[in-house]
Tab-separated table of C-alpha atoms in Angstrom:
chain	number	residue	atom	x	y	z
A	1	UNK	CA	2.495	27.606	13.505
A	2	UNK	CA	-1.195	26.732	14.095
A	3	UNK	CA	-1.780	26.827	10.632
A	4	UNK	CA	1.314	24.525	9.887
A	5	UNK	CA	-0.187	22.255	12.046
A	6	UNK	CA	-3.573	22.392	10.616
A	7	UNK	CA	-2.124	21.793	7.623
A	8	UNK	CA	0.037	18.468	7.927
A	9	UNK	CA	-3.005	17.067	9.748
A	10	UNK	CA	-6.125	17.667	7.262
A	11	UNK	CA	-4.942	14.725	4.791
A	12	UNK	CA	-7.541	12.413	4.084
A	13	UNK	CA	-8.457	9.979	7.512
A	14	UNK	CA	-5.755	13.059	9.714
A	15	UNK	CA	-2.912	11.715	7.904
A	16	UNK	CA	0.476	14.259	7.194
A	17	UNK	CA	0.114	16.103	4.686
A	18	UNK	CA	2.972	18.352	3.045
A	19	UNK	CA	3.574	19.353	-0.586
A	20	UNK	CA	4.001	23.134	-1.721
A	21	UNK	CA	1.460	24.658	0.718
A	22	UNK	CA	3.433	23.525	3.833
A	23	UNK	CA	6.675	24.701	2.624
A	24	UNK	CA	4.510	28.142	1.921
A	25	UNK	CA	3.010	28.037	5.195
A	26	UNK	CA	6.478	27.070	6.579
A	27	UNK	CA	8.170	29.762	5.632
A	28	UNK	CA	5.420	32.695	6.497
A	29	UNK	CA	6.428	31.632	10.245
A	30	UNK	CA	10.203	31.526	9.097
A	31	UNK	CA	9.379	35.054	8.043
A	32	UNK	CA	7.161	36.170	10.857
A	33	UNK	CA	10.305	34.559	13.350
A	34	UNK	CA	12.696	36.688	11.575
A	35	UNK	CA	10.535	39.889	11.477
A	36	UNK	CA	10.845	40.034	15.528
A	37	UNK	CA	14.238	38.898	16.000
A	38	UNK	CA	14.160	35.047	16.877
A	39	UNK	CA	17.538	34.209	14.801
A	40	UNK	CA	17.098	30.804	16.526
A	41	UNK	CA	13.781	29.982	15.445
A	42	UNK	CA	14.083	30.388	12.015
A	43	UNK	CA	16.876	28.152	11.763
A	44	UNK	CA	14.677	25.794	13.394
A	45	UNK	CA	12.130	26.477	10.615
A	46	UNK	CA	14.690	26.258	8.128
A	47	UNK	CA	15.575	23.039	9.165
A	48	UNK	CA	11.755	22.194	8.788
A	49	UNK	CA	11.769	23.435	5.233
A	50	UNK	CA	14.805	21.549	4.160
A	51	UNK	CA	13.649	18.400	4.967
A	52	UNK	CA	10.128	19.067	3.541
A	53	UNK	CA	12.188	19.853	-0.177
A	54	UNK	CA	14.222	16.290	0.607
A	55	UNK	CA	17.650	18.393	1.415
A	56	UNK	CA	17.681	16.625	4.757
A	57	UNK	CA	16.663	13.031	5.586
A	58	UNK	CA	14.437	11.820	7.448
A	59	UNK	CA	16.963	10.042	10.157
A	60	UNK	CA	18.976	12.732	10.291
A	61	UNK	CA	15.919	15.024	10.845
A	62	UNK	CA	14.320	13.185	13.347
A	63	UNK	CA	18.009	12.128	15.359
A	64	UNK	CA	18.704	16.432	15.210
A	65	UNK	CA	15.481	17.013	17.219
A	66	UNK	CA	15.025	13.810	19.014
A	67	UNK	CA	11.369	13.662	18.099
A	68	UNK	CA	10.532	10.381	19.804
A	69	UNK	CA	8.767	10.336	23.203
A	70	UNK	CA	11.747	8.565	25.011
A	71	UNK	CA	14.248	11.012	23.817
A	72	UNK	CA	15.864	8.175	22.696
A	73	UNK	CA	16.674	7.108	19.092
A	74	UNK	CA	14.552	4.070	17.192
A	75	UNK	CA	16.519	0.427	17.883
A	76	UNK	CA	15.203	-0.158	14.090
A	77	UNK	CA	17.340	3.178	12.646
A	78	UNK	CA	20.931	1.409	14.708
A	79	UNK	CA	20.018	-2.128	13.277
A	80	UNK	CA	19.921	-0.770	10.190
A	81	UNK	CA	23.201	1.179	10.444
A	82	UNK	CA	24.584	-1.612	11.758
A	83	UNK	CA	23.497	-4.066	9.115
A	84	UNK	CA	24.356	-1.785	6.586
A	85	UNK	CA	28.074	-1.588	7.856
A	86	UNK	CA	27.802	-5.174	7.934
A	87	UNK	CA	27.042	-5.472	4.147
A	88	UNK	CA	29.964	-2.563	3.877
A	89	UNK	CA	32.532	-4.149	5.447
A	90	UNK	CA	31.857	-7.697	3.927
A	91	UNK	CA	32.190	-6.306	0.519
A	92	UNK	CA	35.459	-4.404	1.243
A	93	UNK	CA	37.040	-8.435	2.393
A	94	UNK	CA	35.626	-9.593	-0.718
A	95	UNK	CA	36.626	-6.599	-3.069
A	96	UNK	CA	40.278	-6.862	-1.404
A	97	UNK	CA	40.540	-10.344	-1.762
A	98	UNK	CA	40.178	-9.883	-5.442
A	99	UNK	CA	42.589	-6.826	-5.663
A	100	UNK	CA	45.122	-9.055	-4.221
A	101	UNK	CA	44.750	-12.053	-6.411
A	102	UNK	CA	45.225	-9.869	-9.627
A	103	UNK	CA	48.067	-8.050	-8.067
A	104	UNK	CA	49.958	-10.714	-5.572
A	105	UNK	CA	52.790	-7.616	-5.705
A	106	UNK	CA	50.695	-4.725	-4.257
A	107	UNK	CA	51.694	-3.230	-1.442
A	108	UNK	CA	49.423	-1.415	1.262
A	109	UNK	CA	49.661	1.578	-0.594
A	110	UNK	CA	48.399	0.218	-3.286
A	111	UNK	CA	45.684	-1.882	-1.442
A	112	UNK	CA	44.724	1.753	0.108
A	113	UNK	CA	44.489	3.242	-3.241
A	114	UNK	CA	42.568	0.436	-4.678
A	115	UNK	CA	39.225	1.066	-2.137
A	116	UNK	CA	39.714	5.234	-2.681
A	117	UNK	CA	39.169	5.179	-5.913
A	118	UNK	CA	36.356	2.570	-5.712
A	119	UNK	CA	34.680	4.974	-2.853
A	120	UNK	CA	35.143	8.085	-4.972
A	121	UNK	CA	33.124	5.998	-8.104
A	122	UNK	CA	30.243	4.685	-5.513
A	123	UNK	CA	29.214	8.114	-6.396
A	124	UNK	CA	28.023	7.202	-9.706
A	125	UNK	CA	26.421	3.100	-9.358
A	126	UNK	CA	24.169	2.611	-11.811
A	127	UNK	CA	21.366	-0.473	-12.106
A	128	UNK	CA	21.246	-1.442	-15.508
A	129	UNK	CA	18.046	-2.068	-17.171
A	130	UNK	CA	19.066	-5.226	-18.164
A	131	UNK	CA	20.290	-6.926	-14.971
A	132	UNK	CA	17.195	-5.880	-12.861
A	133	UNK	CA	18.211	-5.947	-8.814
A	134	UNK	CA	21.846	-5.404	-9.657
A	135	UNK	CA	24.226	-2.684	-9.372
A	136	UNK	CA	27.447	-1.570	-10.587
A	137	UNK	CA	29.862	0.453	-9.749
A	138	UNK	CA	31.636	2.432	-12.998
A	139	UNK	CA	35.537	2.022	-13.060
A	140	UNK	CA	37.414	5.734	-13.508
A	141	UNK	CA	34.103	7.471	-13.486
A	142	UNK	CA	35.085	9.563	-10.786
A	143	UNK	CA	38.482	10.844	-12.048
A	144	UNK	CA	36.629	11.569	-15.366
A	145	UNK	CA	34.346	13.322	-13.267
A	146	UNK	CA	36.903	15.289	-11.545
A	147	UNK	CA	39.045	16.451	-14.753
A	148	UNK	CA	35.426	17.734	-16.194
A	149	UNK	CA	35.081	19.833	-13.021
A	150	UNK	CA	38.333	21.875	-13.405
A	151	UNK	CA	37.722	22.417	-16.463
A	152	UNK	CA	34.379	24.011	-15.769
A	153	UNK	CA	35.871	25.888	-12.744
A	154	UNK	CA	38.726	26.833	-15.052
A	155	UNK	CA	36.226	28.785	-17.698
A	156	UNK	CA	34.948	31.734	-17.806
A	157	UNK	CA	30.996	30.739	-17.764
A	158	UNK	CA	29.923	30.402	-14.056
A	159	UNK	CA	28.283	27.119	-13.199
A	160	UNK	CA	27.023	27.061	-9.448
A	161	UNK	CA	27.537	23.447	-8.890
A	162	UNK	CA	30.383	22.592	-10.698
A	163	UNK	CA	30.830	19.038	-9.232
A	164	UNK	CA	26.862	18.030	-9.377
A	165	UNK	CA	27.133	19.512	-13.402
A	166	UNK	CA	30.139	16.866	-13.812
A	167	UNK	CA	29.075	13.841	-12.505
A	168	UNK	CA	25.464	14.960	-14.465
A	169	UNK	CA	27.701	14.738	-17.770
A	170	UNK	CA	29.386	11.584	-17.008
A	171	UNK	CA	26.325	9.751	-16.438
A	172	UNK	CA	24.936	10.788	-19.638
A	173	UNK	CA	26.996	8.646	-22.669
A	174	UNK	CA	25.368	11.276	-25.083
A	175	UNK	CA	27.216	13.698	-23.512
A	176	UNK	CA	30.440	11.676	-22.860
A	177	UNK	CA	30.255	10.496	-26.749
A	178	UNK	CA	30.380	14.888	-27.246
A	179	UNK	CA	33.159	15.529	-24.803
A	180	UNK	CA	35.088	12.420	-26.437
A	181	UNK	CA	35.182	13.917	-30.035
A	182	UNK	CA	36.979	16.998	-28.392
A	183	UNK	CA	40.180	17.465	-27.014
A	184	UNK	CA	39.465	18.707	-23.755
A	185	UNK	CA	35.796	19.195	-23.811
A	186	UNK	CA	35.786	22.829	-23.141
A	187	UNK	CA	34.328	24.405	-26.513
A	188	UNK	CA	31.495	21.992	-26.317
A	189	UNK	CA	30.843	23.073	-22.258
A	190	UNK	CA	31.171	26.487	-22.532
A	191	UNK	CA	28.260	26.214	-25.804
A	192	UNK	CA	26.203	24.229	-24.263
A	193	UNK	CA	26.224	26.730	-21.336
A	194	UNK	CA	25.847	29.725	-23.161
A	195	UNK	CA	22.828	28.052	-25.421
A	196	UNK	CA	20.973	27.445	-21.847
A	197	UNK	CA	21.529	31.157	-20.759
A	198	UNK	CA	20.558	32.104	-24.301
A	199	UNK	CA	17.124	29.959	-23.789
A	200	UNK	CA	16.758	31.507	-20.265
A	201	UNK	CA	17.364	35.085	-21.852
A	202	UNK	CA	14.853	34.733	-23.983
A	203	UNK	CA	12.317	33.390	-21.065
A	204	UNK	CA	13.230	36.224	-19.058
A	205	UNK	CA	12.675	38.426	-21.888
A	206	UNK	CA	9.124	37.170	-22.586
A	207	UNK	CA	8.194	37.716	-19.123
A	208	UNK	CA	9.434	41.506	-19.137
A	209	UNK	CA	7.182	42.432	-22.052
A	210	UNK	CA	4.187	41.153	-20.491
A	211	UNK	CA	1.777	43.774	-19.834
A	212	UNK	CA	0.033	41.589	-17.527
A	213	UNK	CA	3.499	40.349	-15.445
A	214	UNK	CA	4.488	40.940	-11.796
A	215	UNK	CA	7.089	41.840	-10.468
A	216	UNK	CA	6.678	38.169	-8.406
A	217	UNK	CA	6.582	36.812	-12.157
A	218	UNK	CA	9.439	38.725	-13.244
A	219	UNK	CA	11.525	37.204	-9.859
A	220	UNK	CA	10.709	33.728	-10.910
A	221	UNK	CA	12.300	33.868	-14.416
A	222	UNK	CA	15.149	35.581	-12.782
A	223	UNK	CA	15.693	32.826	-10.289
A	224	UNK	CA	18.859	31.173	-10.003
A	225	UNK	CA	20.428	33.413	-12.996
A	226	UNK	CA	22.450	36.006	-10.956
A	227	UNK	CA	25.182	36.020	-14.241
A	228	UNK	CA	22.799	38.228	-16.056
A	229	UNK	CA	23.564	40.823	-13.657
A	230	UNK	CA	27.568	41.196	-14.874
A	231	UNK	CA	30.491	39.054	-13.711
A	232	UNK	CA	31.499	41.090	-10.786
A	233	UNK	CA	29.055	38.824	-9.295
A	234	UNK	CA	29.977	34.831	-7.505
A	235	UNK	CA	26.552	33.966	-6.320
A	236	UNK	CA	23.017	34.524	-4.361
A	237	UNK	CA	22.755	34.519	-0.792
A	238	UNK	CA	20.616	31.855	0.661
A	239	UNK	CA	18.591	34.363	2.632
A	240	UNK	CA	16.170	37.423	1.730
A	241	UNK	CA	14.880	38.504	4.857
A	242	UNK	CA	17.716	39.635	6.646
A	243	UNK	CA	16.575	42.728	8.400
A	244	UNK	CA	13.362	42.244	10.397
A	245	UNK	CA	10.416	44.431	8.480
A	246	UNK	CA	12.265	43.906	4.697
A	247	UNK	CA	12.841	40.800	2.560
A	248	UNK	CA	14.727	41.540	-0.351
A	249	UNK	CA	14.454	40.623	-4.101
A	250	UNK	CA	17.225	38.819	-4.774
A	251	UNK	CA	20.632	39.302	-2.667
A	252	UNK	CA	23.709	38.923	-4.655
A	253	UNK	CA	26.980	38.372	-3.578
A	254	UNK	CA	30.503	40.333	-5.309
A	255	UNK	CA	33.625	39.281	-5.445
A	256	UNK	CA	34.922	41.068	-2.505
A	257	UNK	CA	32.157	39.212	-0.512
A	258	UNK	CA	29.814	42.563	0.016
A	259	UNK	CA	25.845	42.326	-0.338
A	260	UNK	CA	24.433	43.880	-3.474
A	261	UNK	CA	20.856	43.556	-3.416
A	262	UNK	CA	18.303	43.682	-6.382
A	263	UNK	CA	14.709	45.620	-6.306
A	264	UNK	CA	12.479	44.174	-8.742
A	265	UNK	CA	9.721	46.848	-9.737
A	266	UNK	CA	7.123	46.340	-12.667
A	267	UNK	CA	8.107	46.368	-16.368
A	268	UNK	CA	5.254	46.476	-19.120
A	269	UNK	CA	2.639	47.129	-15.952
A	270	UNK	CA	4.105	49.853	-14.081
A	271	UNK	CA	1.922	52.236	-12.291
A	272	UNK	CA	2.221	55.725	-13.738
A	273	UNK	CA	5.013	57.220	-16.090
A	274	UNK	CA	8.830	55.789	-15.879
A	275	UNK	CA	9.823	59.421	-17.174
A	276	UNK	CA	8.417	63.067	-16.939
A	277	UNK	CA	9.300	65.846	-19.012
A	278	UNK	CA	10.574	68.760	-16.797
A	279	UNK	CA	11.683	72.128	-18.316
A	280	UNK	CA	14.058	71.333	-21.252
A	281	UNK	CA	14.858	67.848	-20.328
A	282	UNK	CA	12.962	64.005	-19.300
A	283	UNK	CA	13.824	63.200	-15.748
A	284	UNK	CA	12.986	60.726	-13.585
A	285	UNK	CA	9.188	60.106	-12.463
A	286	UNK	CA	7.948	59.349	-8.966
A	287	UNK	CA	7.978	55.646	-9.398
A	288	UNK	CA	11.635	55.733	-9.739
A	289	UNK	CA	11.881	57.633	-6.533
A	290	UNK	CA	10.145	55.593	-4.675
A	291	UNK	CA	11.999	52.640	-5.736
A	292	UNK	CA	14.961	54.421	-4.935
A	293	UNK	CA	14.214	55.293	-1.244
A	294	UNK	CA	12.943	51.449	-0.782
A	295	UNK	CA	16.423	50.574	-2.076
A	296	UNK	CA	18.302	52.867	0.209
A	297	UNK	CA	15.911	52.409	3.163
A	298	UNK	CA	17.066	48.719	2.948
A	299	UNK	CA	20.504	49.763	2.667
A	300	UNK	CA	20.336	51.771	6.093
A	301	UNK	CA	18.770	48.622	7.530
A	302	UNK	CA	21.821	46.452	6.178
A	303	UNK	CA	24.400	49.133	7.546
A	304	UNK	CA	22.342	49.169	11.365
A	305	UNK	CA	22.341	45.065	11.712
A	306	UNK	CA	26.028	44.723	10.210
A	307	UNK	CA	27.920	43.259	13.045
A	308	UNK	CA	24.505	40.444	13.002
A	309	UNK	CA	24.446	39.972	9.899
A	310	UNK	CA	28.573	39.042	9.881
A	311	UNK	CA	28.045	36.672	12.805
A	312	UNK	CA	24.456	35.498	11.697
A	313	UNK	CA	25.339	34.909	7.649
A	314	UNK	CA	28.628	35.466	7.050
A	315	UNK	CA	27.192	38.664	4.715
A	316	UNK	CA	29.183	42.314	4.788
A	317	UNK	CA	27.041	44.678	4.538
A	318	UNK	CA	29.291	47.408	5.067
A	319	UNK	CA	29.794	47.996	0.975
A	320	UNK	CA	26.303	46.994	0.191
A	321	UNK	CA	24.731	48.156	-2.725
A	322	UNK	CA	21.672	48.162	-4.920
A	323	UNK	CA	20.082	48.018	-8.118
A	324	UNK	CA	16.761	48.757	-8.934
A	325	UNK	CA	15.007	47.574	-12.161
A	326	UNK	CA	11.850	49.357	-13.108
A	327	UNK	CA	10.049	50.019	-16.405
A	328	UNK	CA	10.247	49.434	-20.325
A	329	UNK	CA	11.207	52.087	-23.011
A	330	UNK	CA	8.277	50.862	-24.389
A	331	UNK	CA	6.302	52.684	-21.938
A	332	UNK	CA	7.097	55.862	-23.533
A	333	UNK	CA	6.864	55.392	-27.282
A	334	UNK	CA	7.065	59.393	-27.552
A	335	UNK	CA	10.407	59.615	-26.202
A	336	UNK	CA	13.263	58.027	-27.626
A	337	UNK	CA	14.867	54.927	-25.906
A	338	UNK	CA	17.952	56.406	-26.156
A	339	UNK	CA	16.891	59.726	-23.963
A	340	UNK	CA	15.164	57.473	-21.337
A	341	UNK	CA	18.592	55.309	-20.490
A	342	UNK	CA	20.687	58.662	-20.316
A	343	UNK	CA	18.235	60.535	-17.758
A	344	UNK	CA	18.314	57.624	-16.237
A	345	UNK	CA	22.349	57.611	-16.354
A	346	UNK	CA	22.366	61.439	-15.323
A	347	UNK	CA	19.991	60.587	-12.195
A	348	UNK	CA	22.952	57.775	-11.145
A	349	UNK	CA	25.621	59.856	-11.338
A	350	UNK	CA	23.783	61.684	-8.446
A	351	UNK	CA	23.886	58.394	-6.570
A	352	UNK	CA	26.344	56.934	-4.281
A	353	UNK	CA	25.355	53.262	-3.412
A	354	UNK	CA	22.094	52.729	-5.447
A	355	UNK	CA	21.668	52.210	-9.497
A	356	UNK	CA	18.824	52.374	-11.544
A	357	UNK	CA	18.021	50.315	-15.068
A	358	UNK	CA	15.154	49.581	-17.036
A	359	UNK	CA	14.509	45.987	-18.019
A	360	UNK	CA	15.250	46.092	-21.257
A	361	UNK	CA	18.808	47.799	-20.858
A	362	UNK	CA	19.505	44.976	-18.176
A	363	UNK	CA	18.688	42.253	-21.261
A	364	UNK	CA	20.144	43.868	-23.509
A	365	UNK	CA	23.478	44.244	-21.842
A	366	UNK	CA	23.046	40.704	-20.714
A	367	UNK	CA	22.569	39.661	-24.495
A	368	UNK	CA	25.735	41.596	-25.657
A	369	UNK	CA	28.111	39.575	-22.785
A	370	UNK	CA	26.703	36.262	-24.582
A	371	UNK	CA	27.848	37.707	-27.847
A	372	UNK	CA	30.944	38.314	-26.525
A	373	UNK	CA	31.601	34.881	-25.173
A	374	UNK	CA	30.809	33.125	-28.234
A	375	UNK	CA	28.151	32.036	-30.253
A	376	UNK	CA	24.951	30.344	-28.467
């Protein structure tokens, strides 16, 4: 923590300072915390992080932890609540005054409706560029909003955020002037998607052939697209270091809720031979071992801390699983690609809970799917 401190302090004059290298310090002590065991303290840290990214604000930080010296929060945060409620509840007389004078017949249901549906398009107020100061509020954006966001969820292209990807589309009348020239919007959706994992496919794919890449280079291009890994998949888990001593690569969550967890090994750069010829056939070389007994030491790790890691997380571990990418065909431009995927295939049929792949079998198969879905 001392060098957190240090840190926010050695702006110029002792002002704060943040920016990446706090958030990196940050989470080296949310790291050490969670190497020995103090659950507690690295939500704490967490908390720290969050609001240094702008995930929390800055009231709601400081009212959490009562930072003040009084223990007691700032008079200026309640008069501003309470002028702000103020403002609220004189535009909800003035907003229902109007309601009723266009519609003398409403009733209080229809009074109630009125201000949900306003409150559900606050979400989207806009300050034109032409009316400088003002606001306004959109009329129906919200239920446009919501019919784009089943119709996401309805698809077969997973979208993390469906809700944030709507309101991004509504928002945008390039895009609405798109969705409006088709019936329901979902041909152009579902394209649009698939041209973005396309572009992020072939990212990835640059990376991968890199003689000079790391496997920390190869985990940034891979961030945030856990669909290239196969459907069976719903999502990342927020945390990596979830058994003190090992942080994995990237935790992925299946549809039945277990762990599966991803080791990321070198591609184009890895350290000595992906394959080695033994007897008649190519087997498996030591890197691939090793990788292997990483993956399944982290496995035994998951299975000790299970009943934690349920309470903790919310993660079962009991069906955890792992992949471990390693190597490039290329590697080997003696031996056919072909007889480097099936010795690796013939090595995972000895295995019960861990799978290897190459890199380029991983984008490949991840190409084909985007075939299959349509054209990108």
């Amino acid at each position: 923590m001392q060098a957190v401190f240090t840190h926010m302090h050695s702006g110029r004059g002792g002002k704060r300072r943040g920016g990446r290298e706090l958030i990196r310090l940050l989470e080296e002590v949310r790291g050490t915390a969670a190497g020995v065991g103090e659950w507690q303290v690295v939500r704490l840290v967490q908390d720290a992080i969050e609001y240094a990214e702008g995930r929390i604000l800055r009231y709601d930080f400081d009212d959490r932890y009562r930072l003040f010296g009084d223990g007691r929060r700032r008079e200026s945060h309640t008069g501003f609540l309470g002028s702000t409620m103020k403002a609220m509840h004189q535009w909800l007389v003035d907003s229902g005054r109007e309601f009723l004078a266009g519609h003398p017949e409403a009733g209080i249901r229809e009074f109630l409706e009125h201000f949900r549906a306003q409150g559900e398009d606050a979400l989207f107020l806009q300050a034109p560029d032409d009316r400088p100061g003002r606001y306004v509020i959109p009329r129906g954006r919200a239920e446009i909003t919501l019919w784009l966001e089943r119709i996401i969820r309805s698809g077969r292209i997973d979208i993390a955020d469906p809700a944030a990807e709507a309101r991004k589309i509504v928002t945008s009348p390039e895009a609405m002037a798109l969705l409006a020239a088709d019936d329901q919007g979902r041909i152009l959706l579902q394209a649009a998607e698939l041209r973005r994992r396309a572009a992020r496919l072939k990212e990835l794919r640059t990376v991968v052939e890199d003689g000079k890449a790391t496997e920390a280079d190869v985990q940034r291009a891979l961030d945030g697209q856990y669909w290239i890994f196969g459907g069976r998949f719903v999502g990342e888990a927020a945390q990596r270091r979830l058994v003190p001593g090992d942080e994995v690569d990237i935790p992925l969550i299946r549809g039945d809720g277990a762990l599966h967890i991803v080791e990321l090994k070198r591609a184009m750069s890895l350290k000595g031979p992906l394959v080695k010829r033994h007897r008649n056939a190519w087997v498996p070389a030591a890197q691939v071992h090793e990788a292997v007994g990483q993956a399944v030491n982290y496995l035994t790790g998951l299975d000790e801390n299970r009943e934690r890691l349920r309470a903790d997380f919310g993660i079962e571990t009991r069906r955890a699983s792992a992949l471990v990418l390693v190597g490039h065909p290329v590697l080997h431009p003696e031996v056919p690609e072909a007889e480097i995927n099936e010795a690796l295939r013939t090595f995972n049929s000895h295995l019960t809970r861990v799978e290897v792949l190459t890199y380029k079998e991983l984008l490949d198969n991840a190409e084909r799917s985007l075939a299959d879905d349509g054209p990108v």
